Coordinates of C-alpha atoms and ligand atoms in Angstrom, one line a residue:
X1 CA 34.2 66.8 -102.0
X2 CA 37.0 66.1 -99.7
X3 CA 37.1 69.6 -98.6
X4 CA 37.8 71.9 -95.5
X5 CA 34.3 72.1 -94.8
X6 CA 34.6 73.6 -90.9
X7 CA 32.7 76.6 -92.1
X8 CA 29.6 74.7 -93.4
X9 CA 29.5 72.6 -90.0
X10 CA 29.5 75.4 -88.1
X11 CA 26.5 77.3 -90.1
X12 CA 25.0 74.1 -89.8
X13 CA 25.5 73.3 -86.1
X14 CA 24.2 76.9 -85.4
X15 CA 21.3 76.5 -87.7
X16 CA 20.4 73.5 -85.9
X17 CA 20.6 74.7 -82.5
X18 CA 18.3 77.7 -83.5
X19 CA 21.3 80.2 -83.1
X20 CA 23.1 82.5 -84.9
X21 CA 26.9 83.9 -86.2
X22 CA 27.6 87.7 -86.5
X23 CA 29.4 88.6 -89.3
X24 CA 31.3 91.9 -87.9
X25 CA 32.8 94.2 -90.3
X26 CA 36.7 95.9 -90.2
X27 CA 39.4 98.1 -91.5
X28 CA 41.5 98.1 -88.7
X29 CA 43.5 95.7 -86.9
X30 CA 42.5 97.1 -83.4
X31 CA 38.9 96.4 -84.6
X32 CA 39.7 92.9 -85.6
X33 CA 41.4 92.5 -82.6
X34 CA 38.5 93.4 -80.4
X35 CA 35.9 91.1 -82.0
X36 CA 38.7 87.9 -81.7
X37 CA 39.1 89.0 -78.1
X38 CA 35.7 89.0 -77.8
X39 CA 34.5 85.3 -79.5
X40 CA 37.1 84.1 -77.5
X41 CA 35.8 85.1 -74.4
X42 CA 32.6 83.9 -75.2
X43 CA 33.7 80.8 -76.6
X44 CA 31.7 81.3 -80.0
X45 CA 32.5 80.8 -83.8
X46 CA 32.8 84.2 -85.5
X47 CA 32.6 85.8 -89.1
X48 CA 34.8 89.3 -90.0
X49 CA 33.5 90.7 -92.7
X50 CA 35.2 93.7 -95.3
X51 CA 33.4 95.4 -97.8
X52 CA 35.0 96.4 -101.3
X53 CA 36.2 99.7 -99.7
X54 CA 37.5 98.1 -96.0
X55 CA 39.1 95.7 -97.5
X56 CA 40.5 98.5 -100.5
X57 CA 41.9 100.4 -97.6
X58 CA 43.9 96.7 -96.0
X59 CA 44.2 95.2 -99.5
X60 CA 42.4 91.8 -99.8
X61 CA 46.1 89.8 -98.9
X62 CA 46.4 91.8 -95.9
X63 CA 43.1 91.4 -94.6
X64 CA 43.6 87.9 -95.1
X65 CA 46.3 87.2 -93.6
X66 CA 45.7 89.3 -90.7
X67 CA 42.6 86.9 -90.1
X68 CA 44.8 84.0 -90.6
X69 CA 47.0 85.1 -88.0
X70 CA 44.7 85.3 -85.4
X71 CA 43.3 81.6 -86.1
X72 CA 46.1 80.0 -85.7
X73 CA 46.8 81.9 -83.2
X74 CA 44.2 80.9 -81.0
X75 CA 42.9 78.1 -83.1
X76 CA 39.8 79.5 -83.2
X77 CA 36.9 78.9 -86.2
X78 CA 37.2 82.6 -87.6
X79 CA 35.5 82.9 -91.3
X80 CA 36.7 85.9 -93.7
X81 CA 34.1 87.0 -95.8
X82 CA 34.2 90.0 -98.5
X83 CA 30.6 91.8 -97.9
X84 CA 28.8 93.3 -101.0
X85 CA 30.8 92.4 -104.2
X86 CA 29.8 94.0 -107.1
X87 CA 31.3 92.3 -109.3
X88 CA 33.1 88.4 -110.1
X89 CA 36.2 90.6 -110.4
X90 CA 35.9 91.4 -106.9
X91 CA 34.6 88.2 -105.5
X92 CA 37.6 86.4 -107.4
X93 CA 40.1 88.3 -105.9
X94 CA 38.7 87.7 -103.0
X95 CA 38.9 84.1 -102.9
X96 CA 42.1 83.9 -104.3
X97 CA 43.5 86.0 -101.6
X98 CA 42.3 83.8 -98.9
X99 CA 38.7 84.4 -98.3
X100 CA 36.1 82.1 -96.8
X101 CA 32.9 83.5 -97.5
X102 CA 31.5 86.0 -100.4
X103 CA 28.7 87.9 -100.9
X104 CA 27.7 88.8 -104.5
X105 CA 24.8 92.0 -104.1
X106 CA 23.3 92.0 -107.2
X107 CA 19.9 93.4 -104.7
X108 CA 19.8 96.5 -107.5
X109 CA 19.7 94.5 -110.6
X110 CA 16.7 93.2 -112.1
X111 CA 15.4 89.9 -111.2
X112 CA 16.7 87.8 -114.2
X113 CA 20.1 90.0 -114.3
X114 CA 20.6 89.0 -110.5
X115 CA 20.2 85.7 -111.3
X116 CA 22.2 85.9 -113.9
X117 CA 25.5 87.6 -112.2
X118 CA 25.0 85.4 -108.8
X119 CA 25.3 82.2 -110.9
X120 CA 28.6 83.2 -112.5
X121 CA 29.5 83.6 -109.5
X122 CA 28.6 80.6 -108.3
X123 CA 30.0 78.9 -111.0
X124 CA 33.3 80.3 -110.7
X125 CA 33.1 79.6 -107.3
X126 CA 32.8 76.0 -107.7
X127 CA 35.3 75.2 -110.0
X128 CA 37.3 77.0 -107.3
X129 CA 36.5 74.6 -105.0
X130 CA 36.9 71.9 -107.1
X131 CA 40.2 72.6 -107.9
X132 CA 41.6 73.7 -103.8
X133 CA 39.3 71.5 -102.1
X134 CA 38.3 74.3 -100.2
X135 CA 35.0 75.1 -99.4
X136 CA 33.7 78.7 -100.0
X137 CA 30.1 80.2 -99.2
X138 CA 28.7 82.2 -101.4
X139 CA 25.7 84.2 -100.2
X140 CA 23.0 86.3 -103.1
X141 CA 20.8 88.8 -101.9
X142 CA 17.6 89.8 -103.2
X143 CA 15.4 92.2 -101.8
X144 CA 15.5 96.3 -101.6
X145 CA 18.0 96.7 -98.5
X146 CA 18.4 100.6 -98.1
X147 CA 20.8 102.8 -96.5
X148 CA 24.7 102.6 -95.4
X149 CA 26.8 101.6 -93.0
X150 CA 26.4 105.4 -91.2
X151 CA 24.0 107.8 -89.0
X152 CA 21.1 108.5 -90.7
X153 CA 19.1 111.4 -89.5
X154 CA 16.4 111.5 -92.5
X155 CA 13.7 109.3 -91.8
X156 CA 13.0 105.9 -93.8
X157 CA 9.9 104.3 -94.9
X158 CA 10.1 100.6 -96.2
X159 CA 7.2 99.2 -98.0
X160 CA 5.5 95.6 -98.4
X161 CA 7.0 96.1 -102.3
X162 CA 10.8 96.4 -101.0
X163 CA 10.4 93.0 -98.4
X164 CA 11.8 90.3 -99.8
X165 CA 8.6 87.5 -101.7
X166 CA 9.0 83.9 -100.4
X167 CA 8.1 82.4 -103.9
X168 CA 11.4 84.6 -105.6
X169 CA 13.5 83.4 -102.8
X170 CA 13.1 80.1 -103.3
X171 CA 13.3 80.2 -107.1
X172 CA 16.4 82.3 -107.1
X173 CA 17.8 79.6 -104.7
X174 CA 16.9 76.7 -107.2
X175 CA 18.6 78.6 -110.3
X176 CA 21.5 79.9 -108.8
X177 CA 22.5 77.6 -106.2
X178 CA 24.0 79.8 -103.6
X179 CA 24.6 78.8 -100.7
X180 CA 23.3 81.5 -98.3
X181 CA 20.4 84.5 -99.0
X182 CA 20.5 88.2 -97.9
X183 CA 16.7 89.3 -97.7
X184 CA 15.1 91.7 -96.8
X185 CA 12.5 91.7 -94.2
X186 CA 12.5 95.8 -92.6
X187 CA 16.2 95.5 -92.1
X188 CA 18.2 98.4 -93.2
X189 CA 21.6 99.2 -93.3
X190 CA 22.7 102.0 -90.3
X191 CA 21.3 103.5 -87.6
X192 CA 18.2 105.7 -88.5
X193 CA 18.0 108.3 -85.5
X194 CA 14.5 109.0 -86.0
X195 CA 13.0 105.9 -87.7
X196 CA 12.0 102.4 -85.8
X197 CA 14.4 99.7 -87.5
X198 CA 11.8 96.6 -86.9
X199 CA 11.5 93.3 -88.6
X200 CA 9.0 91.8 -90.2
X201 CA 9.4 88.7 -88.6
X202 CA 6.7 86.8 -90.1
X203 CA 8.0 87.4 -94.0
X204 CA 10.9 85.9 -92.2
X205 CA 9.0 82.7 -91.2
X206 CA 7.0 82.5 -94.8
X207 CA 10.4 82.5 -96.5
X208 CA 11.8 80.0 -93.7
X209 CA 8.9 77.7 -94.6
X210 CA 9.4 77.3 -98.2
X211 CA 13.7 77.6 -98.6
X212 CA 13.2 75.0 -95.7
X213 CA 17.2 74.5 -95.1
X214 CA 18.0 74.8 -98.6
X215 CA 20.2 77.9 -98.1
X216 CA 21.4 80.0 -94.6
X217 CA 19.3 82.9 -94.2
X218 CA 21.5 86.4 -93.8
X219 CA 20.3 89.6 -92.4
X220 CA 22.1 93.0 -93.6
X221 CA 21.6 95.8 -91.8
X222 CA 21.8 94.5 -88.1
X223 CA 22.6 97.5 -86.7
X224 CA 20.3 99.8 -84.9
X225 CA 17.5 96.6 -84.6
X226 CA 15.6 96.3 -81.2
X227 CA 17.3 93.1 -79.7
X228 CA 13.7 91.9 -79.1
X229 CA 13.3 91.8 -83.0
X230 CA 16.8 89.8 -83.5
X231 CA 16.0 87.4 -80.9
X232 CA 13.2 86.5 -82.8
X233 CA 14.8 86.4 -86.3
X234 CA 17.8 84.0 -84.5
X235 CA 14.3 82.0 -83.3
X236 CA 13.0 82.1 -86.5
X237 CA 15.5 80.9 -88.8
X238 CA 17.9 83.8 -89.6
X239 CA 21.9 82.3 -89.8
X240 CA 24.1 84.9 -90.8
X241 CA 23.9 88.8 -89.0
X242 CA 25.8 91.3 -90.3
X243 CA 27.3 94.0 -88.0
X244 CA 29.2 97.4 -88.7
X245 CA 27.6 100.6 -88.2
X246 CA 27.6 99.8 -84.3
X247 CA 31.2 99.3 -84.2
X248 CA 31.9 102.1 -86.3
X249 CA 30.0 104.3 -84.0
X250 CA 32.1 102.6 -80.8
X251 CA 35.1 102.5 -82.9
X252 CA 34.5 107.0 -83.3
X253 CA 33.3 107.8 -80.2
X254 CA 36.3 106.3 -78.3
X255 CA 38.9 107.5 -80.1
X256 CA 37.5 111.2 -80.5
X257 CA 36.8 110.9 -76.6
X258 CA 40.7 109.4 -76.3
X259 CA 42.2 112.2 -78.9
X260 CA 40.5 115.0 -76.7
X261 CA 41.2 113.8 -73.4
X262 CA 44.9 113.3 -74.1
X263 CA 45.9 115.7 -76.3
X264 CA 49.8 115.2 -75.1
X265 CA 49.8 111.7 -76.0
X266 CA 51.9 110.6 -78.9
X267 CA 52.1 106.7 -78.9
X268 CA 49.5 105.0 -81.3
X269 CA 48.4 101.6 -79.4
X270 CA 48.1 103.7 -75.6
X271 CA 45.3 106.2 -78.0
X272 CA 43.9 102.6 -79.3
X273 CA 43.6 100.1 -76.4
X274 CA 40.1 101.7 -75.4
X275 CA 38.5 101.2 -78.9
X276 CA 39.3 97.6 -78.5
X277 CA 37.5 97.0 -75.1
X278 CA 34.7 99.3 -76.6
X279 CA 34.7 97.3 -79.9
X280 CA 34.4 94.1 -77.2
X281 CA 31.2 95.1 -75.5
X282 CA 29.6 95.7 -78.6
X283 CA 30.2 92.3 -80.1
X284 CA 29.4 90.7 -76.2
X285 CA 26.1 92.5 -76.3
X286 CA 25.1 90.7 -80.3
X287 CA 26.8 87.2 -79.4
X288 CA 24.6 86.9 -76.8
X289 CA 21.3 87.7 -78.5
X290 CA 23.0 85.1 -81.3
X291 CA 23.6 82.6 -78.9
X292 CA 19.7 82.7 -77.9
X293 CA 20.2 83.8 -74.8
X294 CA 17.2 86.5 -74.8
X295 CA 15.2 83.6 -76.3
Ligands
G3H1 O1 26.9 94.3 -94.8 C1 27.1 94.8 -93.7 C2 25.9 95.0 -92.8 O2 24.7 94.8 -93.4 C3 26.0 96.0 -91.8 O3 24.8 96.7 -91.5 O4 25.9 98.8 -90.6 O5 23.5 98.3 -90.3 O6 25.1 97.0 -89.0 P1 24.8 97.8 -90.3
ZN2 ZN1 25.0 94.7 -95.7

């Protein structure tokens, strides 16, 4: 297909140098605009990611064209991507507003539903493509990924049942044909304040083995993960991490801090310009882990 395919050589360049992409949620433009900062400093390809709700609170079109400002901007490889559709609804939207990448979660469906739902998706997706010559990933999920995107103070408990099994990866690959796969090896979705958020890294390298490059591997729930344990997925095959309780936690600890310490202040961007360095350090910290620097 004589497609704009930039956003499958990057996953692929990155897969093949045994590194990773963040995929960095937002609702804000101050957010965005510290994670663009950010890649650009670095010098590294970069993912934004909204959920349904985010990207409710923007609208698709806006969020879209507030990423498409900021590539051409900078010329700069920036992929949008709508995190945890429920539905094709959604995920067509999506795409027809100007979105790179989607992810269809049909994680709490039943195996043969999920299936089901991720390949009309898929389908749709392709005739899509067919029609734009334009490329768009479409990532599935499978596996029992708990939590939100918040501060959890109850504890959580995941067991062997919930990881993700190699043998239903692979054949959910084969039948659907997605392009990239959420699982779920001990990753969880927040920051659990008095649980350990560790991966099981060698479910990660049984599923590796047998989806071989066949689909990008995605991991939810990077938040709150000791860097030791993503250094080890980015060794060990994982593509895609997903980002956004951490910045939400920078994101309202800054501005609280900013609101209380200058309660006479009035203008809107002199409140704001520390969340964006704060939102910076937090992306600097995961691109480096991503880039294989703690390797
Ligand atoms: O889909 C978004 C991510 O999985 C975010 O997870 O909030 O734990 O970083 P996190
Ligand atoms: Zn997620």
């Amino acid at each position: 297909m004589n497609s704009n395919n930039l956003v499958l050589s990057v996953l692929n360049d990155l897969r093949n140098n045994y590194q990773g992409i963040g995929a960095f949620n937002f609702s804000t433009a101050e957010v965005l605009r510290g994670i663009v900062e950010e890649v650009i400093e670095e010098k590294y390809p970069v993912i934004v990611a909204t959920s349904e709700h985010e990207a409710n609170f923007l609208t698709l079109q806006v969020a879209a064209a507030m990423v498409d400002s900021w590539r051409k901007e900078f010329n700069w490889p920036i992929f949008l991507n709508l995190d945890h559709g429920h539905s094709l609804e959604i995920i067509k939207k999506a795409v027809l507003s100007g979105y790179d990448m989607v992810h269809f979660d049909g994680s709490t469906l039943s195996f043969g539903e999920n299936i089901q739902k991720t390949k009309e998706v898929v389908d749709w997706v392709r005739g899509f493509e067919e029609r734009e010559k334009k490329k768009i990933v479409v990532e599935g999920e499978l596996g029992y990924l708990r939590g939100s995107s918040n501060i959890h103070r109850e504890k959580m408990e995941i067991s062997e049942e919930d990881l993700t099994k190699p043998e239903e990866a692979k054949e959910f690959i084969d039948r659907t044909g997605i392009d990239s796969l959420a699982i779920a090896i001990g990753n969880i979705h927040g920051i659990f304040i008095h649980s350990q958020q560790r991966l099981h890294l060698d479910r990660l390298r049984e599923i590796k083995k047998i989806i071989g490059n066949q689909a990008f591997l995605v991991l939810h729930g990077g938040s709150g993960t000791p860097t030791e344990d993503l250094a080890g997925a980015v060794k060990d095959g994982i593509t895609k991490f997903n980002f956004n309780t951490e910045l939400r936690l920078a994101w309202s600890k800054i501005t609280r801090q900013n609101f209380r310490d200058n309660p006479q202040e009035i203008v809107p961007y002199r409140l704001l310009l520390p969340v964006v360095e704060a939102i910076k350090k937090v992306v600097q910290e995961k691109v480096k882990i991503l880039k294989g620097e703690y390797l």
